[in-house]
């Protein structure tokens, strides 16, 4: 939006010459009822309202504009620079001295300003925050799909110009890719063809990843129309096809105007380019950055905000501040996935690529065909919109009943549901649902399905090294607990050295163990004990936050009694070791890949 401030002289003129409004009288026969915001019948400019002395309009191109000063060139720009139209509406006349006739010699900017301000003030207070929508797919107040293609909008299969629809302003922009004109067929249609095409990559889960990726593409296209937008992350070693897949994705979305793609982006850059749109975002080479970890952390945070469509608050040079929502679906790709907190992992769907075998042939990519498939996907999403929600809900419910946690079920339910809509004309059968649930459970549904924040906090503690003697021979907290509780897998070399003093030595770190074996209990100080502060330093649970996370552990006892930790009497959380048995070895190692600390691939 552009902005100009109103001069004191112009403001005084507008107030003095503003006509009285009487909204109680109906319009006369020569004064037809105006649509909301119209300056006059057929006016190419529509008023939106006023806020803090600034008037808001939709200009002749359908863009939102704000004006405070109402300078002549600003008014002219609102009206397509059409001086003929302005002369007709706001004529500036001069009387011919010889004939006495009045001739139009131009247009009166003061009259134009007066009427424009009058209509804005009549409409009342208006804010652009979360009221302006750019290109992408949206859901209106009647749950209908609104397809905003920049210079055109599709609502109820009817194309119209961008503008006001219900309570939102769909602002015009440069054109973006449109859906195909004809309905996509189901059998051997764009959905089936893309699943087959995606199968050319060597996915770690070849039975499910191509179909999940089709669902991811559909989620990216639907944008704000979906209640949640799973964050997808594609990872694999060098030369596994990550960048080539990003190039393919760009073509499916119709090019640069349909997908915001970059290999070097910042959070502010992405947010600024998205503006009010919900176009998808694809970020390549999203590697961990030890020198600037905040860079990638900020991008992941933006993706998490967009997962649920939460608010983004921005400051500005004019001290006004701006609020908007992020609704874009993100796809990252990298050799390594950066470390991230559990709340980000829970919104993530991981796609792993295997190294290409020497026999792999070069993939023949037809960009025109990919764009045609993308247009067909958009058309099918429009045509099948009435069953998208039901299909996704069916998969999500099935995953929940099978034991998946809510966010994992939402992520995979969304992708499987959208993929199913692309290749089937009916809702999924129970047999189809059971088949996919079994596949997801066998292959691994998500990175944190059984590894929540409390478990992550416990894991951080148990895998931390502890050396009260400063001998240089460090053992993990888990090993100290195992010695104190006399667990079968305890390291005997540590027990031989400390004997029965393990719990007493642990108390210097704010930890104690009472009991033995299955009956043993771990006591953790709720006070920011210096030893615990050191163990959690640099983590998201530092400075006592560990107490909040550990208190959510299933089976924890919130006792009010006070214990002594190395001479300091403090309250403690009591965690039975049986409640965290998945992290500690009560029995000898098996051959199923479980380590001595009890972790398995299912936990990650």
Coordinates of C-alpha atoms in Angstrom, one line a residue:
X1 CA 0.0 0.0 0.0
X2 CA 1.2 3.5 -0.7
X3 CA 0.5 6.3 1.7
X4 CA 0.3 10.2 1.7
X5 CA -0.5 12.4 4.6
X6 CA -3.3 15.0 4.5
X7 CA -2.2 18.6 4.8
X8 CA -3.9 20.8 7.5
X9 CA -5.3 23.1 4.7
X10 CA -6.8 20.2 2.8
X11 CA -8.3 18.7 6.0
X12 CA -9.9 22.0 6.9
X13 CA -11.3 22.4 3.4
X14 CA -12.8 18.8 3.5
X15 CA -14.4 19.3 6.9
X16 CA -15.9 22.7 5.9
X17 CA -17.3 21.5 2.6
X18 CA -18.4 18.0 3.6
X19 CA -22.2 17.7 3.0
X20 CA -24.5 16.6 5.8
X21 CA -25.4 13.0 5.7
X22 CA -28.9 11.8 6.5
X23 CA -28.9 8.0 6.4
X24 CA -32.5 7.8 7.6
X25 CA -33.9 9.0 4.3
X26 CA -34.0 6.5 1.5
X27 CA -32.3 7.5 -1.8
X28 CA -34.5 9.4 -4.3
X29 CA -35.4 8.2 -7.8
X30 CA -32.2 9.7 -9.2
X31 CA -30.0 8.3 -6.4
X32 CA -29.8 4.6 -6.8
X33 CA -28.7 2.5 -3.8
X34 CA -24.9 2.1 -3.9
X35 CA -23.0 -1.0 -3.3
X36 CA -20.9 -0.9 -0.2
X37 CA -18.0 1.5 -0.8
X38 CA -18.9 2.7 -4.2
X39 CA -18.2 6.4 -4.7
X40 CA -21.0 6.5 -7.3
X41 CA -22.7 3.9 -9.5
X42 CA -20.1 2.2 -11.7
X43 CA -17.2 3.9 -10.0
X44 CA -14.0 1.9 -10.6
X45 CA -12.7 2.9 -7.1
X46 CA -14.3 1.6 -3.9
X47 CA -13.8 2.9 -0.4
X48 CA -13.1 0.6 2.5
X49 CA -13.1 2.8 5.5
X50 CA -10.8 5.0 7.6
X51 CA -8.3 4.4 10.4
X52 CA -6.4 7.0 12.3
X53 CA -6.8 9.6 9.7
X54 CA -5.9 7.3 6.8
X55 CA -8.5 6.4 4.2
X56 CA -8.5 3.0 2.5
X57 CA -9.6 2.2 -1.0
X58 CA -9.6 -0.5 -3.7
X59 CA -8.2 1.2 -6.8
X60 CA -9.2 0.7 -10.4
X61 CA -6.8 -2.3 -10.7
X62 CA -8.3 -4.0 -7.7
X63 CA -5.3 -3.2 -5.4
X64 CA -5.7 -1.9 -1.8
X65 CA -4.4 1.6 -1.3
X66 CA -4.2 4.0 1.6
X67 CA -4.2 7.8 1.3
X68 CA -3.9 10.5 4.0
X69 CA -3.0 13.6 2.0
X70 CA -5.1 13.1 -1.1
X71 CA -2.6 14.8 -3.4
X72 CA -3.8 15.2 -7.0
X73 CA -1.5 12.6 -8.5
X74 CA -2.5 10.1 -5.9
X75 CA -6.2 10.5 -6.7
X76 CA -5.4 10.3 -10.4
X77 CA -3.5 7.0 -9.9
X78 CA -6.6 5.5 -8.1
X79 CA -8.7 6.1 -11.2
X80 CA -6.3 4.5 -13.8
X81 CA -5.1 8.1 -14.6
X82 CA -8.5 8.5 -16.4
X83 CA -8.9 12.3 -16.3
X84 CA -12.0 12.1 -18.6
X85 CA -13.8 10.2 -15.9
X86 CA -12.7 12.6 -13.2
X87 CA -13.8 15.6 -15.3
X88 CA -17.2 14.1 -15.6
X89 CA -17.6 13.5 -11.9
X90 CA -15.7 16.4 -10.4
X91 CA -15.7 19.1 -13.2
X92 CA -13.7 22.2 -12.7
X93 CA -15.4 25.0 -14.8
X94 CA -14.6 28.4 -16.0
X95 CA -16.9 31.0 -17.5
X96 CA -16.1 32.4 -20.9
X97 CA -16.1 36.1 -20.6
X98 CA -17.2 36.7 -24.2
X99 CA -20.1 34.1 -24.4
X100 CA -20.9 33.6 -20.7
X101 CA -20.8 29.9 -21.1
X102 CA -19.2 27.6 -18.5
X103 CA -16.6 25.3 -19.9
X104 CA -14.9 22.3 -18.2
X105 CA -11.2 23.1 -17.9
X106 CA -10.2 20.2 -15.7
X107 CA -11.2 18.3 -12.6
X108 CA -11.5 19.6 -9.0
X109 CA -9.2 17.5 -6.7
X110 CA -10.8 19.2 -3.6
X111 CA -14.3 18.0 -4.6
X112 CA -12.9 14.5 -5.3
X113 CA -11.2 14.4 -1.9
X114 CA -14.3 15.6 -0.1
X115 CA -16.5 12.8 -1.6
X116 CA -13.9 10.1 -1.1
X117 CA -13.4 11.1 2.6
X118 CA -17.1 11.3 3.1
X119 CA -17.7 7.7 1.9
X120 CA -14.8 6.4 3.9
X121 CA -16.1 8.0 7.1
X122 CA -19.6 6.8 6.4
X123 CA -18.2 3.2 6.2
X124 CA -16.4 3.6 9.5
X125 CA -13.3 2.2 11.0
X126 CA -11.5 -0.3 8.8
X127 CA -8.2 -2.2 9.3
X128 CA -6.2 -4.1 6.7
X129 CA -5.0 -6.6 9.4
X130 CA -6.2 -10.1 8.3
X131 CA -8.8 -8.5 6.0
X132 CA -6.8 -8.6 2.8
X133 CA -6.2 -11.8 0.9
X134 CA -3.7 -12.3 -1.9
X135 CA -3.3 -15.2 -4.5
X136 CA -3.9 -18.8 -3.4
X137 CA -6.9 -20.9 -2.4
X138 CA -9.1 -19.7 0.5
X139 CA -12.2 -20.8 2.3
X140 CA -15.0 -18.2 2.6
X141 CA -17.6 -17.8 5.4
X142 CA -19.8 -20.4 3.7
X143 CA -16.9 -23.0 3.5
X144 CA -16.8 -22.5 -0.3
X145 CA -13.5 -22.6 -2.1
X146 CA -12.3 -19.2 -3.4
X147 CA -9.5 -19.6 -5.9
X148 CA -7.6 -16.3 -6.2
X149 CA -5.4 -16.2 -9.3
X150 CA -4.1 -12.7 -9.0
X151 CA -6.1 -10.9 -11.7
X152 CA -9.1 -13.2 -11.5
X153 CA -11.0 -15.1 -8.9
X154 CA -13.0 -18.4 -9.2
X155 CA -16.0 -18.8 -6.9
X156 CA -18.7 -21.4 -7.6
X157 CA -17.1 -22.1 -11.0
X158 CA -17.6 -18.5 -12.0
X159 CA -14.7 -16.2 -12.8
X160 CA -14.9 -12.6 -11.4
X161 CA -12.6 -9.7 -10.8
X162 CA -10.7 -9.4 -7.5
X163 CA -12.4 -7.3 -4.9
X164 CA -14.7 -7.6 -1.9
X165 CA -16.2 -11.0 -1.2
X166 CA -18.1 -11.2 2.0
X167 CA -16.0 -9.5 4.7
X168 CA -12.6 -10.0 3.0
X169 CA -10.8 -8.0 0.3
X170 CA -9.2 -10.1 -2.3
X171 CA -6.6 -7.7 -3.6
X172 CA -5.5 -7.9 -7.3
X173 CA -1.9 -8.9 -8.1
X174 CA 0.0 -10.1 -11.2
X175 CA -1.6 -13.3 -12.7
X176 CA -0.8 -16.6 -11.0
X177 CA -1.3 -20.1 -12.5
X178 CA -4.9 -21.1 -13.2
X179 CA -6.6 -24.5 -12.9
X180 CA -7.3 -26.5 -16.0
X181 CA -10.6 -25.7 -17.9
X182 CA -11.8 -29.3 -18.0
X183 CA -12.4 -31.7 -15.1
X184 CA -9.5 -34.1 -14.5
X185 CA -10.3 -37.8 -15.0
X186 CA -9.7 -40.2 -12.1
X187 CA -8.2 -43.3 -13.7
X188 CA -4.8 -42.5 -15.2
X189 CA -5.4 -38.8 -14.4
X190 CA -2.9 -36.3 -13.1
X191 CA -2.9 -37.9 -9.6
X192 CA -2.0 -41.4 -10.8
X193 CA 0.6 -40.0 -13.3
X194 CA 2.3 -37.9 -10.6
X195 CA 2.5 -40.9 -8.2
X196 CA 4.1 -42.9 -10.9
X197 CA 6.5 -40.0 -11.8
X198 CA 7.4 -39.5 -8.1
X199 CA 8.3 -43.2 -7.9
X200 CA 11.4 -42.4 -10.0
X201 CA 13.1 -41.1 -6.9
X202 CA 14.6 -43.6 -4.5
X203 CA 12.5 -43.0 -1.4
X204 CA 13.3 -44.7 1.9
X205 CA 9.5 -45.7 2.1
X206 CA 8.8 -46.4 -1.6
X207 CA 5.4 -47.9 -0.8
X208 CA 4.0 -44.7 0.8
X209 CA 6.2 -41.7 0.1
X210 CA 5.2 -41.1 -3.6
X211 CA 1.5 -41.0 -2.5
X212 CA 2.2 -38.9 0.5
X213 CA 4.1 -36.4 -1.7
X214 CA 1.1 -36.2 -4.0
X215 CA -0.9 -35.2 -0.9
X216 CA 1.8 -32.7 0.0
X217 CA 1.6 -31.0 -3.4
X218 CA -2.2 -30.8 -3.0
X219 CA -1.8 -29.3 0.5
X220 CA 0.5 -26.7 -0.9
X221 CA -2.0 -25.8 -3.6
X222 CA -5.0 -25.5 -1.2
X223 CA -3.0 -23.3 1.2
X224 CA -5.4 -21.4 3.5
X225 CA -8.4 -23.5 2.5
X226 CA -7.1 -26.3 4.7
X227 CA -7.3 -26.1 8.5
X228 CA -3.7 -27.4 8.8
X229 CA -0.8 -27.5 6.4
X230 CA 1.8 -30.2 7.2
X231 CA 5.4 -29.1 7.0
X232 CA 7.3 -31.4 4.7
X233 CA 11.1 -32.0 4.9
X234 CA 13.0 -33.9 2.2
X235 CA 16.4 -35.2 3.3
X236 CA 19.1 -37.4 1.9
X237 CA 22.8 -37.5 1.0
X238 CA 24.4 -35.6 -1.8
X239 CA 23.2 -36.5 -5.3
X240 CA 20.0 -38.2 -4.2
X241 CA 17.8 -35.9 -6.2
X242 CA 16.6 -33.3 -3.7
X243 CA 17.3 -30.2 -5.8
X244 CA 15.9 -31.9 -9.0
X245 CA 12.7 -32.6 -7.1
X246 CA 12.5 -29.0 -6.1
X247 CA 12.8 -28.0 -9.8
X248 CA 10.0 -30.5 -10.6
X249 CA 7.9 -29.0 -7.9
X250 CA 8.3 -25.6 -9.3
X251 CA 6.9 -26.7 -12.7
X252 CA 4.0 -28.5 -11.1
X253 CA 3.0 -25.3 -9.4
X254 CA 3.2 -23.4 -12.7
X255 CA 6.5 -21.6 -12.2
X256 CA 7.7 -18.7 -10.1
X257 CA 4.3 -17.1 -9.8
X258 CA 2.8 -20.3 -8.3
X259 CA 5.6 -21.3 -5.9
X260 CA 8.0 -19.2 -3.8
X261 CA 11.3 -21.2 -4.2
X262 CA 14.7 -20.3 -2.9
X263 CA 18.0 -21.9 -1.8
X264 CA 19.0 -18.8 0.3
X265 CA 16.1 -17.3 2.2
X266 CA 15.4 -15.5 5.4
X267 CA 12.2 -15.3 7.5
X268 CA 11.7 -11.6 6.8
X269 CA 12.3 -12.1 3.1
X270 CA 9.8 -15.0 2.8
X271 CA 7.2 -13.1 4.8
X272 CA 7.6 -10.0 2.8
X273 CA 7.3 -11.8 -0.5
X274 CA 4.2 -13.7 0.6
X275 CA 2.5 -10.6 1.8
X276 CA -1.2 -11.5 2.1
X277 CA -1.0 -14.6 -0.2
X278 CA -1.0 -18.3 0.8
X279 CA 1.2 -19.5 -2.1
X280 CA 3.4 -22.5 -1.2
X281 CA 7.1 -22.1 -0.2
X282 CA 9.9 -24.5 -1.1
X283 CA 13.4 -23.9 0.5
X284 CA 16.3 -26.0 -0.7
X285 CA 19.7 -26.4 1.0
X286 CA 18.1 -25.8 4.4
X287 CA 21.2 -27.1 6.2
X288 CA 22.1 -26.7 9.9
X289 CA 24.1 -23.5 10.3
X290 CA 26.4 -23.6 13.4
X291 CA 27.6 -20.0 12.8
X292 CA 24.1 -18.6 12.5
X293 CA 21.5 -21.1 13.9
X294 CA 18.9 -18.4 14.3
X295 CA 18.6 -18.1 10.5
X296 CA 17.2 -21.6 10.1
X297 CA 15.3 -21.5 13.4
X298 CA 13.4 -18.4 12.2
X299 CA 12.4 -20.1 9.0
X300 CA 11.2 -23.2 10.8
X301 CA 9.3 -21.0 13.2
X302 CA 7.5 -19.3 10.3
X303 CA 6.6 -22.8 8.9
X304 CA 5.2 -23.8 12.3
X305 CA 3.1 -20.6 12.4
X306 CA 1.8 -21.4 8.9
X307 CA 0.9 -25.0 9.9
X308 CA -2.0 -23.6 11.9
X309 CA -2.4 -20.2 10.3
X310 CA -1.4 -18.2 13.3
X311 CA -0.7 -14.4 13.5
X312 CA 2.5 -12.7 12.5
X313 CA 3.1 -9.4 14.2
X314 CA 5.4 -6.9 12.5
X315 CA 6.7 -3.4 13.5
X316 CA 7.1 -0.7 10.9
X317 CA 8.8 2.7 10.5
X318 CA 5.6 4.6 11.0
X319 CA 5.1 2.8 14.4
X320 CA 1.7 1.6 13.4
X321 CA 2.5 -2.1 13.5
X322 CA 0.9 -4.8 11.3
X323 CA -0.8 -8.1 11.9
X324 CA -1.2 -10.8 9.3
X325 CA -1.6 -14.6 9.2
X326 CA 0.7 -17.1 7.6
X327 CA -1.2 -19.8 5.6
X328 CA 1.5 -21.2 3.3
X329 CA 2.5 -24.9 3.2
X330 CA 6.3 -25.3 3.4
X331 CA 8.7 -27.9 2.0
X332 CA 12.3 -27.9 3.0
X333 CA 15.1 -30.0 1.6
X334 CA 18.6 -30.6 3.0
X335 CA 21.3 -33.2 3.5
X336 CA 20.8 -32.9 7.3
X337 CA 17.8 -31.9 9.2
X338 CA 18.7 -29.1 11.7
X339 CA 18.0 -29.7 15.4
X340 CA 14.6 -28.4 16.4
X341 CA 12.3 -28.5 19.4
X342 CA 9.5 -31.1 19.7
X343 CA 6.8 -28.6 18.9
X344 CA 8.4 -28.2 15.4
X345 CA 9.1 -31.9 14.9
X346 CA 5.4 -32.7 15.7
X347 CA 4.4 -30.7 12.6
X348 CA 6.9 -32.3 10.4
X349 CA 6.5 -35.1 7.8
X350 CA 9.9 -36.5 6.9
X351 CA 10.7 -37.8 3.4
X352 CA 14.1 -39.6 3.2
X353 CA 15.9 -40.3 -0.1
X354 CA 18.3 -43.1 -0.6
X355 CA 21.5 -42.7 -2.7
X356 CA 21.0 -43.3 -6.4
X357 CA 22.4 -46.7 -7.6
X358 CA 25.0 -46.7 -10.4
X359 CA 22.4 -48.2 -12.7
X360 CA 20.0 -45.3 -12.3
X361 CA 19.3 -43.5 -15.6
X362 CA 18.8 -39.8 -16.1
X363 CA 15.2 -38.8 -15.6
X364 CA 13.4 -37.3 -18.6
X365 CA 11.5 -34.3 -17.4
X366 CA 8.9 -32.6 -19.6
X367 CA 8.1 -29.2 -18.1
X368 CA 5.0 -28.6 -20.2
X369 CA 3.6 -31.9 -19.1
X370 CA 4.3 -31.2 -15.4
X371 CA 2.6 -27.8 -15.7
X372 CA -0.4 -29.5 -17.3
X373 CA -0.6 -32.0 -14.5
X374 CA -0.4 -29.2 -11.9
X375 CA -3.3 -27.4 -13.6
X376 CA -5.3 -30.6 -13.6
X377 CA -4.6 -31.1 -9.9
X378 CA -5.9 -27.6 -9.2
X379 CA -9.1 -28.3 -11.2
X380 CA -9.7 -31.6 -9.4
X381 CA -9.3 -30.0 -6.0
X382 CA -12.0 -27.4 -7.1
X383 CA -14.3 -30.1 -8.4
X384 CA -13.9 -32.4 -5.4
X385 CA -13.8 -29.7 -2.7
X386 CA -17.1 -30.9 -1.2
X387 CA -15.5 -34.2 0.0
X388 CA -12.0 -33.1 0.8
X389 CA -12.7 -32.5 4.5
X390 CA -14.6 -35.8 4.9
X391 CA -11.8 -37.8 3.2
X392 CA -9.0 -36.3 5.3
X393 CA -11.1 -36.8 8.5
X394 CA -11.6 -40.5 7.7
X395 CA -7.9 -41.1 7.5
X396 CA -7.1 -38.9 10.6
X397 CA -9.7 -40.8 12.6
X398 CA -8.3 -44.2 11.6
X399 CA -4.8 -43.1 12.5
X400 CA -5.9 -41.8 15.9
X401 CA -7.7 -45.1 16.6
X402 CA -4.5 -47.0 15.8
X403 CA -2.6 -45.1 18.4
X404 CA -1.1 -42.1 16.6
X405 CA -0.9 -38.8 18.4
X406 CA -3.2 -36.0 17.3
X407 CA -0.7 -34.0 15.3
X408 CA 0.8 -37.0 13.6
X409 CA -2.7 -38.2 12.7
X410 CA -3.5 -34.7 11.4
X411 CA -0.4 -34.5 9.3
X412 CA -0.7 -38.0 7.7
X413 CA -4.5 -37.9 7.6
X414 CA -4.3 -34.7 5.5
X415 CA -1.7 -36.0 3.0
X416 CA -3.4 -39.4 2.6
X417 CA -6.8 -37.8 2.3
X418 CA -5.8 -35.3 -0.4
X419 CA -3.9 -38.0 -2.3
X420 CA -7.0 -40.3 -2.1
X421 CA -9.2 -37.5 -3.5
X422 CA -6.9 -37.2 -6.5
X423 CA -7.1 -40.9 -7.5
X424 CA -10.6 -42.0 -6.3
X425 CA -14.2 -40.7 -6.8
X426 CA -15.5 -42.1 -3.5
X427 CA -14.7 -41.9 0.2
X428 CA -12.1 -44.5 1.4
X429 CA -13.4 -47.9 2.4
X430 CA -12.6 -49.4 5.8
X431 CA -10.3 -51.8 4.0
X432 CA -8.4 -49.0 2.4
X433 CA -8.1 -47.1 5.7
X434 CA -6.8 -50.2 7.5
X435 CA -4.3 -50.9 4.7
X436 CA -2.8 -47.4 4.9
X437 CA -2.8 -47.3 8.7
X438 CA -0.8 -50.6 8.7
X439 CA 1.6 -49.2 6.2
X440 CA 2.2 -46.0 8.2
X441 CA 2.7 -48.0 11.4
X442 CA 5.1 -50.4 9.9
X443 CA 7.2 -47.8 8.0
X444 CA 7.2 -45.3 10.8
X445 CA 4.5 -42.6 10.9
X446 CA 6.4 -39.6 12.2
X447 CA 9.6 -38.5 14.0
X448 CA 8.0 -37.9 17.4
X449 CA 4.9 -40.1 17.5
X450 CA 6.0 -41.7 20.7
X451 CA 8.6 -39.0 21.8
X452 CA 6.9 -36.0 23.3
X453 CA 8.4 -33.0 25.0
X454 CA 8.5 -34.6 28.5
X455 CA 10.3 -37.7 26.9
X456 CA 12.7 -35.4 25.2
X457 CA 13.5 -33.6 28.4
X458 CA 14.1 -37.0 30.2
X459 CA 16.3 -38.1 27.3
X460 CA 18.4 -34.9 27.6
X461 CA 18.9 -35.5 31.3
X462 CA 19.7 -39.3 31.0
X463 CA 22.2 -38.8 28.1
X464 CA 24.0 -36.0 29.9
X465 CA 27.5 -36.8 31.2
X466 CA 28.2 -36.5 34.9
X467 CA 31.7 -36.5 36.6
X468 CA 31.5 -35.3 40.2
X469 CA 35.2 -36.4 40.8
X470 CA 36.5 -34.6 37.7
X471 CA 38.5 -37.7 36.8
X472 CA 37.9 -37.4 33.1
X473 CA 36.1 -40.7 33.0
X474 CA 32.5 -39.6 32.5
X475 CA 29.4 -41.7 32.7
X476 CA 25.8 -40.7 31.7
X477 CA 23.2 -39.8 34.3
X478 CA 21.4 -42.9 33.1
X479 CA 24.3 -45.1 34.1
X480 CA 24.5 -43.4 37.5
X481 CA 20.8 -44.0 38.1
X482 CA 21.2 -47.6 37.0
X483 CA 23.9 -48.1 39.6
X484 CA 21.9 -46.4 42.3
X485 CA 18.9 -48.5 41.5
X486 CA 20.9 -51.7 41.1
X487 CA 19.4 -52.3 37.6
X488 CA 20.8 -55.4 35.8
X489 CA 22.5 -53.5 33.0
X490 CA 24.3 -51.1 35.3
X491 CA 28.0 -50.5 34.5
X492 CA 30.0 -52.5 37.0
X493 CA 33.1 -50.4 36.6
X494 CA 31.2 -47.4 38.0
X495 CA 29.6 -49.4 40.8
X496 CA 33.0 -50.8 41.8
X497 CA 34.3 -47.3 42.1
X498 CA 31.4 -45.5 43.9
X499 CA 29.9 -48.5 45.8
X500 CA 26.6 -47.5 47.4
X501 CA 27.3 -43.8 47.1
X502 CA 25.7 -43.3 43.7
X503 CA 22.5 -41.7 45.0
X504 CA 24.4 -39.5 47.4
X505 CA 26.7 -38.3 44.6
X506 CA 23.8 -37.7 42.3
X507 CA 22.3 -35.4 44.9
X508 CA 25.0 -32.9 44.2
X509 CA 23.3 -32.4 40.8
X510 CA 19.8 -32.2 42.3
X511 CA 18.9 -35.8 41.8
X512 CA 18.3 -38.8 44.1
X513 CA 17.3 -42.4 43.7
X514 CA 15.3 -44.3 46.3
X515 CA 14.5 -48.1 46.2
X516 CA 15.9 -50.7 43.8
X517 CA 14.8 -52.4 40.6
X518 CA 11.2 -52.0 39.5
X519 CA 10.3 -50.2 42.7
X520 CA 13.0 -47.5 42.3
X521 CA 12.0 -43.8 42.1
X522 CA 14.0 -40.9 40.7
X523 CA 13.6 -37.7 42.7
X524 CA 14.4 -34.4 40.8
X525 CA 14.7 -31.1 42.5
X526 CA 12.1 -28.5 41.4
X527 CA 14.4 -25.7 42.5
X528 CA 16.9 -24.3 39.9
X529 CA 19.7 -26.4 41.5
X530 CA 23.1 -25.5 40.2
X531 CA 23.9 -29.0 39.2
X532 CA 20.7 -29.3 37.2
X533 CA 21.2 -25.9 35.7
X534 CA 24.5 -27.2 34.3
X535 CA 23.0 -30.3 32.9
X536 CA 20.3 -28.4 31.1
X537 CA 22.4 -25.4 30.1
X538 CA 21.9 -24.4 26.4
X539 CA 18.7 -26.4 26.0
X540 CA 15.1 -25.3 25.8
X541 CA 14.6 -26.6 29.3
X542 CA 17.3 -24.5 31.0
X543 CA 16.8 -22.3 34.1
X544 CA 14.2 -24.4 35.7
X545 CA 12.0 -25.0 32.7
X546 CA 12.9 -28.7 33.1
X547 CA 10.4 -28.9 36.0
X548 CA 7.5 -27.9 33.7
X549 CA 8.5 -30.6 31.1
X550 CA 9.2 -33.4 33.6
X551 CA 6.0 -32.7 35.5
X552 CA 4.1 -33.8 32.4
X553 CA 5.7 -37.3 32.4
X554 CA 3.1 -40.0 32.6
X555 CA 3.3 -41.6 36.1
X556 CA 5.1 -38.6 37.8
X557 CA 4.2 -38.1 41.5
X558 CA 3.7 -34.5 42.6
X559 CA 4.6 -35.0 46.2
X560 CA 4.6 -31.9 48.6
X561 CA 7.2 -33.3 50.9
X562 CA 10.8 -31.9 51.1
X563 CA 13.9 -33.9 50.5
X564 CA 17.5 -33.2 51.2
X565 CA 19.8 -32.7 48.2
X566 CA 23.5 -32.5 49.2
X567 CA 22.5 -30.7 52.4
X568 CA 19.8 -28.5 50.7
X569 CA 16.2 -29.1 51.6
X570 CA 14.0 -28.7 48.5
X571 CA 10.8 -30.0 47.0
X572 CA 11.1 -32.6 44.3
X573 CA 9.3 -34.4 41.5
X574 CA 9.1 -38.2 42.0
X575 CA 9.3 -40.2 38.8
X576 CA 9.1 -44.0 39.1
X577 CA 11.8 -45.6 36.9
X578 CA 9.0 -47.9 35.6
X579 CA 7.4 -44.8 34.1
X580 CA 10.4 -44.1 32.0
X581 CA 11.4 -47.8 31.4
X582 CA 11.6 -47.0 27.6
X583 CA 14.7 -44.9 28.4
X584 CA 16.4 -47.3 30.8
X585 CA 17.5 -50.9 30.4
X586 CA 15.9 -53.1 33.0
X587 CA 16.9 -56.2 31.1
X588 CA 19.8 -57.3 28.9
X589 CA 20.1 -56.0 25.4
X590 CA 18.1 -57.8 22.7
X591 CA 18.9 -58.1 19.0
X592 CA 16.1 -55.7 17.9
X593 CA 18.3 -52.6 17.7
X594 CA 17.5 -51.2 21.2
X595 CA 20.5 -49.6 22.8
X596 CA 21.5 -49.9 26.4
X597 CA 19.5 -46.7 27.1
X598 CA 16.4 -48.3 25.7
X599 CA 15.9 -46.1 22.6
X600 CA 14.6 -47.6 19.4
X601 CA 14.0 -46.2 15.9
X602 CA 10.3 -45.8 16.8
X603 CA 11.1 -43.0 19.2
X604 CA 12.5 -40.7 16.5

